[in-house]
Coordinates of C-alpha atoms in Angstrom, one line a residue:
M705 CA -3.3 -36.4 -5.7
T706 CA -6.5 -37.9 -4.5
Q707 CA -7.9 -36.9 -1.2
T708 CA -8.0 -40.0 1.1
T709 CA -9.4 -38.5 4.2
P710 CA -12.7 -36.7 3.3
L711 CA -13.6 -33.4 4.9
P712 CA -16.9 -33.2 6.7
R713 CA -18.1 -30.8 4.1
R714 CA -16.8 -29.8 0.7
R715 CA -15.4 -26.4 1.4
L716 CA -13.1 -23.9 -0.3
L717 CA -10.3 -22.2 1.5
L718 CA -9.0 -18.9 0.3
Q719 CA -6.3 -17.5 2.6
A720 CA -3.2 -15.4 2.2
T721 CA 0.0 -16.7 0.8
G722 CA 3.3 -15.2 -0.4
A723 CA 6.3 -15.7 -2.6
A724 CA 8.0 -17.6 0.1
G725 CA 4.9 -19.7 0.7
A726 CA 5.3 -21.4 -2.7
A727 CA 8.5 -23.1 -1.4
A728 CA 7.1 -24.0 2.0
A729 CA 7.3 -27.5 3.4
A730 CA 3.9 -29.0 4.1
F731 CA 2.4 -31.3 6.6
V732 CA -0.9 -33.1 6.3
S733 CA -3.8 -32.8 8.7
G734 CA -7.2 -34.2 8.0
G735 CA -6.6 -34.6 4.3
V736 CA -5.4 -31.0 3.9
A737 CA -1.8 -30.0 3.5
W738 CA -0.9 -26.8 5.3
A739 CA 2.3 -24.9 4.4
Q740 CA 4.5 -23.5 7.1
T741 CA 6.1 -20.2 6.4
S742 CA 7.5 -19.1 9.8
A743 CA 10.9 -21.0 9.3
L744 CA 11.5 -19.9 5.7
P745 CA 14.5 -17.8 4.9
V746 CA 13.7 -14.2 3.8
L747 CA 15.8 -13.1 0.9
P748 CA 17.4 -9.6 1.1
A749 CA 15.5 -8.4 -2.0
W750 CA 12.2 -9.5 -0.3
R751 CA 13.1 -7.7 2.9
D752 CA 14.1 -4.5 1.1
T753 CA 10.8 -4.4 -0.7
A754 CA 8.9 -5.0 2.5
Q755 CA 10.8 -2.3 4.4
R756 CA 10.4 0.2 1.6
V757 CA 6.6 -0.3 1.5
A758 CA 6.1 -0.6 5.2
S759 CA 8.0 2.7 5.9
A760 CA 6.4 4.7 3.1
G761 CA 2.8 5.1 4.1
V762 CA 0.4 7.1 1.9
P763 CA 0.0 10.9 1.6
L764 CA -2.8 12.4 3.7
S765 CA -4.4 13.5 0.4
E766 CA -5.1 9.8 -0.4
L767 CA -7.2 9.3 2.7
A768 CA -11.0 9.1 2.3
P769 CA -12.7 12.3 3.4
N770 CA -14.4 10.6 6.3
A771 CA -11.6 8.1 7.1
P772 CA -12.1 7.0 10.8
D773 CA -9.4 7.1 13.4
S774 CA -9.9 3.4 14.0
H775 CA -11.9 0.5 12.8
T776 CA -12.8 -2.7 14.6
V777 CA -12.8 -5.6 12.1
R778 CA -16.2 -7.4 11.9
P779 CA -17.2 -10.7 10.4
G780 CA -18.1 -10.0 6.8
D781 CA -15.5 -7.2 6.4
T782 CA -13.2 -7.5 3.4
L783 CA -9.8 -5.9 2.6
W784 CA -11.4 -4.1 -0.2
G785 CA -14.2 -2.8 2.0
I786 CA -11.8 -1.6 4.6
S787 CA -9.6 -0.1 2.0
T788 CA -12.4 2.0 0.7
L789 CA -13.2 3.1 4.2
F790 CA -9.7 4.6 4.7
L791 CA -8.5 5.4 1.2
T792 CA -9.7 7.2 -2.0
S793 CA -7.5 4.8 -3.9
P794 CA -8.2 1.5 -2.3
W795 CA -5.5 -0.3 -4.3
R796 CA -2.9 1.6 -2.2
W797 CA -3.9 -0.6 0.8
P798 CA -0.5 -2.4 1.0
E799 CA 1.2 1.0 1.3
L800 CA -1.1 2.1 4.1
W801 CA -0.9 -1.1 5.9
G802 CA 2.7 -2.0 5.2
M803 CA 4.0 -5.5 4.6
N804 CA 4.8 -8.3 7.1
L805 CA 8.6 -8.6 7.1
E806 CA 8.4 -12.3 8.1
Q807 CA 5.9 -13.3 5.4
I808 CA 6.9 -11.3 2.3
R809 CA 4.3 -10.3 -0.2
N810 CA 1.7 -11.0 2.4
P811 CA 0.2 -8.0 4.3
H812 CA -0.7 -9.0 7.8
L813 CA -3.7 -11.3 8.1
I814 CA -6.6 -9.4 9.7
Y815 CA -9.2 -11.1 11.9
P816 CA -12.6 -10.0 13.3
G817 CA -12.2 -8.3 16.7
Q818 CA -8.9 -6.7 15.9
V819 CA -8.7 -2.9 15.9
L820 CA -7.0 -1.0 13.1
V821 CA -5.7 2.4 14.1
L822 CA -4.9 5.2 11.6
E823 CA -1.8 7.2 12.4
K824 CA -0.9 10.5 10.7
V825 CA 2.7 11.6 11.0
D826 CA 4.8 13.9 8.9
G827 CA 2.2 14.2 6.2
V828 CA 1.7 10.5 5.6
A829 CA -0.7 8.0 7.0
R830 CA -0.1 4.5 8.2
L831 CA -2.4 1.8 9.7
R832 CA -1.4 -0.4 12.5
M833 CA -3.0 -3.0 14.8
A834 CA -3.9 -1.7 18.2
G835 CA -1.7 -3.2 20.8
A836 CA 0.8 -4.6 18.3
P837 CA 4.2 -2.8 18.3
N838 CA 5.5 -1.4 15.0
G839 CA 2.3 -2.3 13.2
G840 CA 2.7 -6.0 13.8
N841 CA -0.3 -8.2 13.9
G842 CA 0.8 -10.5 16.7
N843 CA -0.8 -13.4 15.0
A844 CA 1.2 -16.5 13.8
R845 CA -1.7 -18.4 12.3
T846 CA -0.9 -20.5 9.3
N847 CA -1.9 -18.7 6.1
T848 CA -1.4 -21.1 3.2
V849 CA -3.4 -24.2 2.4
K850 CA -3.0 -26.7 -0.4
L851 CA -6.1 -28.6 -1.3
S852 CA -6.4 -32.0 -2.8
P853 CA -8.0 -32.0 -6.3
R854 CA -11.7 -32.0 -5.4
V855 CA -14.3 -29.4 -6.3
R856 CA -15.4 -27.4 -3.4
A857 CA -18.5 -25.3 -3.4
E858 CA -18.4 -23.4 -0.2
L859 CA -15.9 -21.0 1.3
L860 CA -13.8 -21.7 4.4
D861 CA -11.2 -19.6 6.1
N862 CA -9.0 -19.8 9.2
G863 CA -10.7 -16.7 10.6
A864 CA -8.9 -14.0 8.6
I865 CA -11.0 -11.7 6.5
A866 CA -11.0 -12.1 2.7
A867 CA -10.0 -9.5 0.2
I868 CA -13.4 -9.4 -1.5
P869 CA -16.7 -11.2 -1.0
L870 CA -15.5 -14.7 -1.9
H871 CA -19.0 -16.0 -3.0
L872 CA -18.6 -13.8 -6.0
I873 CA -15.6 -15.7 -7.4
G874 CA -15.7 -19.0 -5.6
P875 CA -17.6 -20.9 -8.4
F876 CA -15.3 -19.5 -11.1
L877 CA -12.2 -21.0 -9.5
N878 CA -13.3 -24.3 -10.8
E879 CA -15.5 -23.3 -13.7
A880 CA -13.4 -20.6 -15.5
V881 CA -10.7 -22.6 -17.3
V882 CA -8.5 -21.7 -20.2
F883 CA -6.6 -24.3 -22.2
N884 CA -3.5 -23.4 -24.2
G885 CA -4.6 -25.8 -27.0
N886 CA -7.5 -28.1 -27.8
E887 CA -6.4 -30.6 -25.2
L888 CA -10.0 -31.8 -24.7
E889 CA -9.9 -33.3 -28.2
V890 CA -8.1 -36.4 -26.8
A891 CA -9.6 -36.2 -23.3
P892 CA -11.9 -38.9 -21.9
R893 CA -15.5 -38.4 -23.1
I894 CA -19.0 -39.5 -22.1
V895 CA -20.1 -42.2 -24.5
A896 CA -23.4 -43.3 -23.0
T897 CA -25.8 -42.3 -20.3
Q898 CA -28.0 -43.9 -17.7
E899 CA -30.9 -45.8 -19.4
G900 CA -30.0 -44.1 -22.7
R901 CA -31.2 -40.7 -21.5
V902 CA -30.4 -37.7 -23.7
M903 CA -29.2 -35.7 -20.7
V904 CA -28.0 -36.6 -17.2
T905 CA -27.9 -34.4 -14.1
R906 CA -26.7 -34.5 -10.6
G907 CA -26.7 -38.0 -9.0
E908 CA -27.2 -39.8 -12.3
T909 CA -24.9 -42.1 -14.1
A910 CA -22.7 -41.6 -17.2
Y911 CA -20.4 -43.9 -19.0
V912 CA -16.9 -42.7 -20.0
R913 CA -14.3 -43.9 -22.4
G914 CA -10.7 -42.7 -22.3
D915 CA -7.5 -42.7 -20.3
L916 CA -8.4 -41.5 -16.8
K917 CA -4.7 -41.5 -15.7
G918 CA -5.7 -42.7 -12.3
A919 CA -7.7 -39.6 -11.4
R920 CA -11.1 -39.9 -9.7
D921 CA -12.6 -36.4 -9.8
F922 CA -13.3 -34.6 -13.0
R923 CA -14.8 -31.4 -14.5
L924 CA -17.1 -31.8 -17.5
F925 CA -16.7 -29.4 -20.4
R926 CA -18.5 -29.0 -23.7
E927 CA -17.0 -27.3 -26.8
L928 CA -14.0 -25.1 -26.4
V929 CA -14.4 -21.5 -27.4
P930 CA -11.3 -19.7 -28.8
L931 CA -10.4 -16.4 -27.0
A932 CA -9.0 -14.0 -29.5
D933 CA -7.1 -10.8 -28.7
P934 CA -9.5 -8.0 -29.8
V935 CA -6.6 -6.0 -31.3
T936 CA -4.1 -8.5 -32.8
K937 CA -6.7 -11.3 -33.4
E938 CA -4.2 -13.8 -31.9
V939 CA -5.8 -16.8 -30.3
L940 CA -4.8 -16.5 -26.6
G941 CA -6.3 -19.8 -25.4
F942 CA -9.5 -21.9 -25.5
E943 CA -12.2 -21.4 -22.8
G944 CA -14.1 -24.5 -21.9
R945 CA -17.8 -24.3 -21.6
Y946 CA -18.3 -25.6 -18.1
V947 CA -20.9 -28.4 -17.6
G948 CA -20.3 -29.7 -14.1
T949 CA -18.4 -32.3 -12.2
A950 CA -18.3 -36.1 -12.0
E951 CA -16.5 -38.8 -10.1
A952 CA -15.4 -42.3 -11.2
T953 CA -17.2 -45.1 -9.4
R954 CA -16.1 -48.1 -11.5
P955 CA -13.1 -48.4 -13.7
Q956 CA -13.0 -49.2 -17.4
G957 CA -12.9 -52.9 -18.3
S958 CA -13.3 -55.4 -21.1
T959 CA -15.6 -58.3 -22.0
T960 CA -16.8 -60.2 -25.0
V961 CA -19.9 -59.7 -27.2
D962 CA -20.8 -62.6 -29.6
G963 CA -17.3 -64.0 -29.0
K964 CA -15.6 -60.7 -29.9
P965 CA -13.6 -58.4 -27.5
A966 CA -15.7 -55.4 -26.3
L967 CA -14.9 -52.4 -24.1
V968 CA -16.8 -51.8 -20.9
P969 CA -16.7 -48.0 -20.3
A970 CA -15.9 -46.6 -16.9
T971 CA -18.9 -45.7 -14.7
F972 CA -19.2 -42.1 -13.4
R973 CA -21.6 -40.4 -11.1
V974 CA -22.4 -36.8 -11.9
T975 CA -21.8 -34.8 -8.7
S976 CA -22.9 -31.3 -9.8
T977 CA -24.2 -29.6 -12.9
R978 CA -24.4 -26.1 -14.3
L979 CA -25.7 -27.6 -17.6
E980 CA -27.1 -31.1 -18.1
A981 CA -24.4 -33.5 -19.3
V982 CA -24.7 -35.2 -22.7
V983 CA -22.9 -37.8 -24.7
G984 CA -19.7 -36.2 -26.1
D985 CA -18.9 -34.0 -23.1
R986 CA -15.3 -34.1 -22.3
L987 CA -13.6 -34.7 -18.9
S988 CA -10.6 -32.9 -17.4
P989 CA -9.2 -33.9 -14.0
V990 CA -9.8 -31.4 -11.1
P991 CA -6.3 -30.0 -10.5
Q992 CA -4.6 -29.6 -7.2
Q993 CA -5.0 -26.0 -6.3
E994 CA -3.3 -23.6 -3.9
L995 CA -6.1 -21.1 -3.2
V996 CA -5.1 -17.8 -1.9
A997 CA -6.6 -14.6 -0.6
Y998 CA -5.8 -11.7 -2.8
V999 CA -4.3 -8.5 -1.6
P1000 CA -5.8 -5.6 -3.6
R1001 CA -2.9 -3.7 -5.1
A1002 CA -2.0 -1.9 -8.3
P1003 CA 0.4 -3.6 -10.8
S1004 CA 4.0 -2.6 -10.1
N1005 CA 4.6 -1.9 -13.8
P1006 CA 2.5 -0.1 -16.5
V1007 CA -0.3 -2.3 -18.0
D1008 CA -2.3 -1.7 -21.1
G1009 CA -4.7 -4.2 -22.5
H1010 CA -8.3 -5.0 -23.6
I1011 CA -11.3 -6.9 -22.5
V1012 CA -11.6 -10.1 -24.5
S1013 CA -15.1 -11.3 -23.5
V1014 CA -17.8 -11.4 -20.9
Y1015 CA -17.8 -14.7 -19.1
G1016 CA -20.9 -16.8 -20.0
E1017 CA -23.4 -15.8 -22.5
G1018 CA -23.4 -12.1 -21.7
V1019 CA -22.5 -9.3 -24.1
R1020 CA -21.9 -6.6 -21.5
A1021 CA -20.8 -6.8 -17.9
G1022 CA -21.8 -4.8 -14.9
Q1023 CA -20.8 -4.8 -11.3
N1024 CA -19.9 -8.3 -9.8
Q1025 CA -19.7 -9.9 -13.3
I1026 CA -16.7 -11.7 -14.7
V1027 CA -14.7 -10.7 -17.7
T1028 CA -11.7 -12.1 -19.6
I1029 CA -8.7 -9.9 -20.3
N1030 CA -5.9 -10.3 -22.9
R1031 CA -3.0 -10.1 -20.4
G1032 CA -1.7 -12.9 -18.2
Q1033 CA 1.4 -14.3 -16.6
R1034 CA 3.7 -13.5 -19.5
E1035 CA 2.8 -9.8 -19.1
G1036 CA 3.2 -9.8 -15.3
I1037 CA -0.4 -9.9 -14.3
E1038 CA -1.0 -11.4 -10.8
R1039 CA -3.9 -12.4 -8.7
G1040 CA -5.1 -9.4 -6.7
H1041 CA -4.1 -6.7 -9.2
I1042 CA -6.6 -3.8 -9.5
L1043 CA -7.1 -2.6 -13.1
A1044 CA -8.9 0.5 -14.3
V1045 CA -11.4 0.2 -17.2
W1046 CA -11.6 2.8 -19.9
R1047 CA -14.3 3.6 -22.4
A1048 CA -12.9 4.8 -25.8
G1049 CA -13.7 8.4 -26.5
R1050 CA -16.4 8.7 -29.2
T1051 CA -15.9 10.5 -32.5
A1052 CA -17.7 13.8 -32.9
V1053 CA -17.8 16.9 -35.0
D1054 CA -17.1 20.4 -33.9
R1055 CA -20.3 22.1 -34.9
T1056 CA -19.1 25.4 -33.6
S1057 CA -16.4 25.6 -36.4
A1058 CA -17.1 26.6 -40.0
D1059 CA -15.3 23.5 -41.3
K1060 CA -17.1 21.1 -38.9
S1061 CA -13.7 19.7 -37.7
P1062 CA -13.8 16.0 -36.9
M1063 CA -12.8 15.2 -33.3
R1064 CA -12.2 12.2 -31.0
L1065 CA -13.1 12.8 -27.4
P1066 CA -10.7 11.6 -24.7
D1067 CA -11.0 8.1 -23.2
E1068 CA -12.8 8.1 -19.9
R1069 CA -12.1 5.8 -16.9
H1070 CA -15.3 4.3 -15.8
G1071 CA -14.7 1.3 -13.6
L1072 CA -12.3 -1.0 -11.7
M1073 CA -11.6 -4.7 -12.0
F1074 CA -10.0 -7.2 -9.6
V1075 CA -7.9 -10.0 -11.1
F1076 CA -8.6 -13.3 -9.4
R1077 CA -7.4 -16.0 -11.8
V1078 CA -4.4 -15.9 -14.1
F1079 CA -3.4 -18.1 -17.1
D1080 CA -0.4 -17.7 -19.4
R1081 CA -1.9 -15.2 -21.8
V1082 CA -5.3 -14.3 -20.4
S1083 CA -6.8 -13.6 -16.9
Y1084 CA -10.2 -13.4 -15.3
A1085 CA -11.3 -10.3 -13.4
L1086 CA -14.3 -9.4 -11.3
V1087 CA -15.9 -6.0 -12.1
L1088 CA -15.8 -4.1 -8.8
N1089 CA -17.6 -1.0 -9.9
V1090 CA -18.5 0.5 -13.2
Q1091 CA -20.4 3.5 -14.5
E1092 CA -21.4 2.0 -17.8
P1093 CA -21.5 -1.7 -18.8
I1094 CA -18.2 -3.1 -19.9
R1095 CA -17.9 -4.6 -23.4
A1096 CA -15.4 -6.7 -25.3
G1097 CA -12.7 -4.3 -26.7
D1098 CA -12.8 -1.9 -23.8
R1099 CA -9.3 -0.9 -22.7
F1100 CA -7.8 -1.3 -19.2
T1101 CA -4.7 0.0 -17.5
Q1102 CA -3.1 0.2 -14.1
P1103 CA -5.3 2.4 -11.9

């Protein structure tokens, strides 16, 4: 789908959505389709889950030592930041806050100026909105947006706070792409550049040959890198080396040269670059995306996997860096999942024994990751905190 009504600025919306939101009917306003969730039916299973979580609360032992009695939400706050303010296990935020029974799988949207009140009753804690009965948020703002397939470089919201600082993952929503196979082998490709230059950058012209399938906006990729499971060695997918973006300005045509048919490549303008584009770079259409805010939560089922790689050229990853993991949709990984990172226990020798017995020390948990993009067999996660740099092969589990 091509955006026909341009937005004043290229912006990226990340807001909350739920299982029900995927089936919502949409209306179009200013080139953006907004899904409506208020009239959607709520299935009994969804309501049962919501009621169970909303009524449970968390044990008082899970509260942070200095958890405040209330907190006024400020611009710049995030769900993760507020979670750490109240909880020693921030991924238990949905249990503390409960779930909105009208918008299943979507904790209440939270906006600057609202006051969160901590209640402690019968050995458990719950969080509610001041002035809203039964913990409701009293806010019916739309919370799902579907964007036309254009790259957006900034962050936009409808006022609700985000789960994490969105500038940390915003660029990777377009750049971090995993292909199931070598689809780029037959994708359109740059065959020539402006004035025969070796490299072209933003605002310059490139000429492209291939079937554009009616699309206008494209991402540019270089060679694909196989992502192999560090344990099984299975190739889980192919990560494209992101170059930038380009848009078609003139379609492909034909002419004659010395009386013989000749192709006229399509003309493209390079709109952004992380690397300078060169002849041979491949093009992939920018997909339509439904971008969501991520509710920090633990996986509902046990998870055990390994780090595949550090995104980019890095060998180790620290806080706020991106890693690839060897679990995806087929293993039940979802956006918003919090995962614990473990460092394998080192081998050692018991020097206090006569026989110098060999030992393997226990694995130690040393960090947390936040899953923000999920593919079939791999996912991307943001390192939230870590005691030691994360390396390929490190193990992760549910927290």
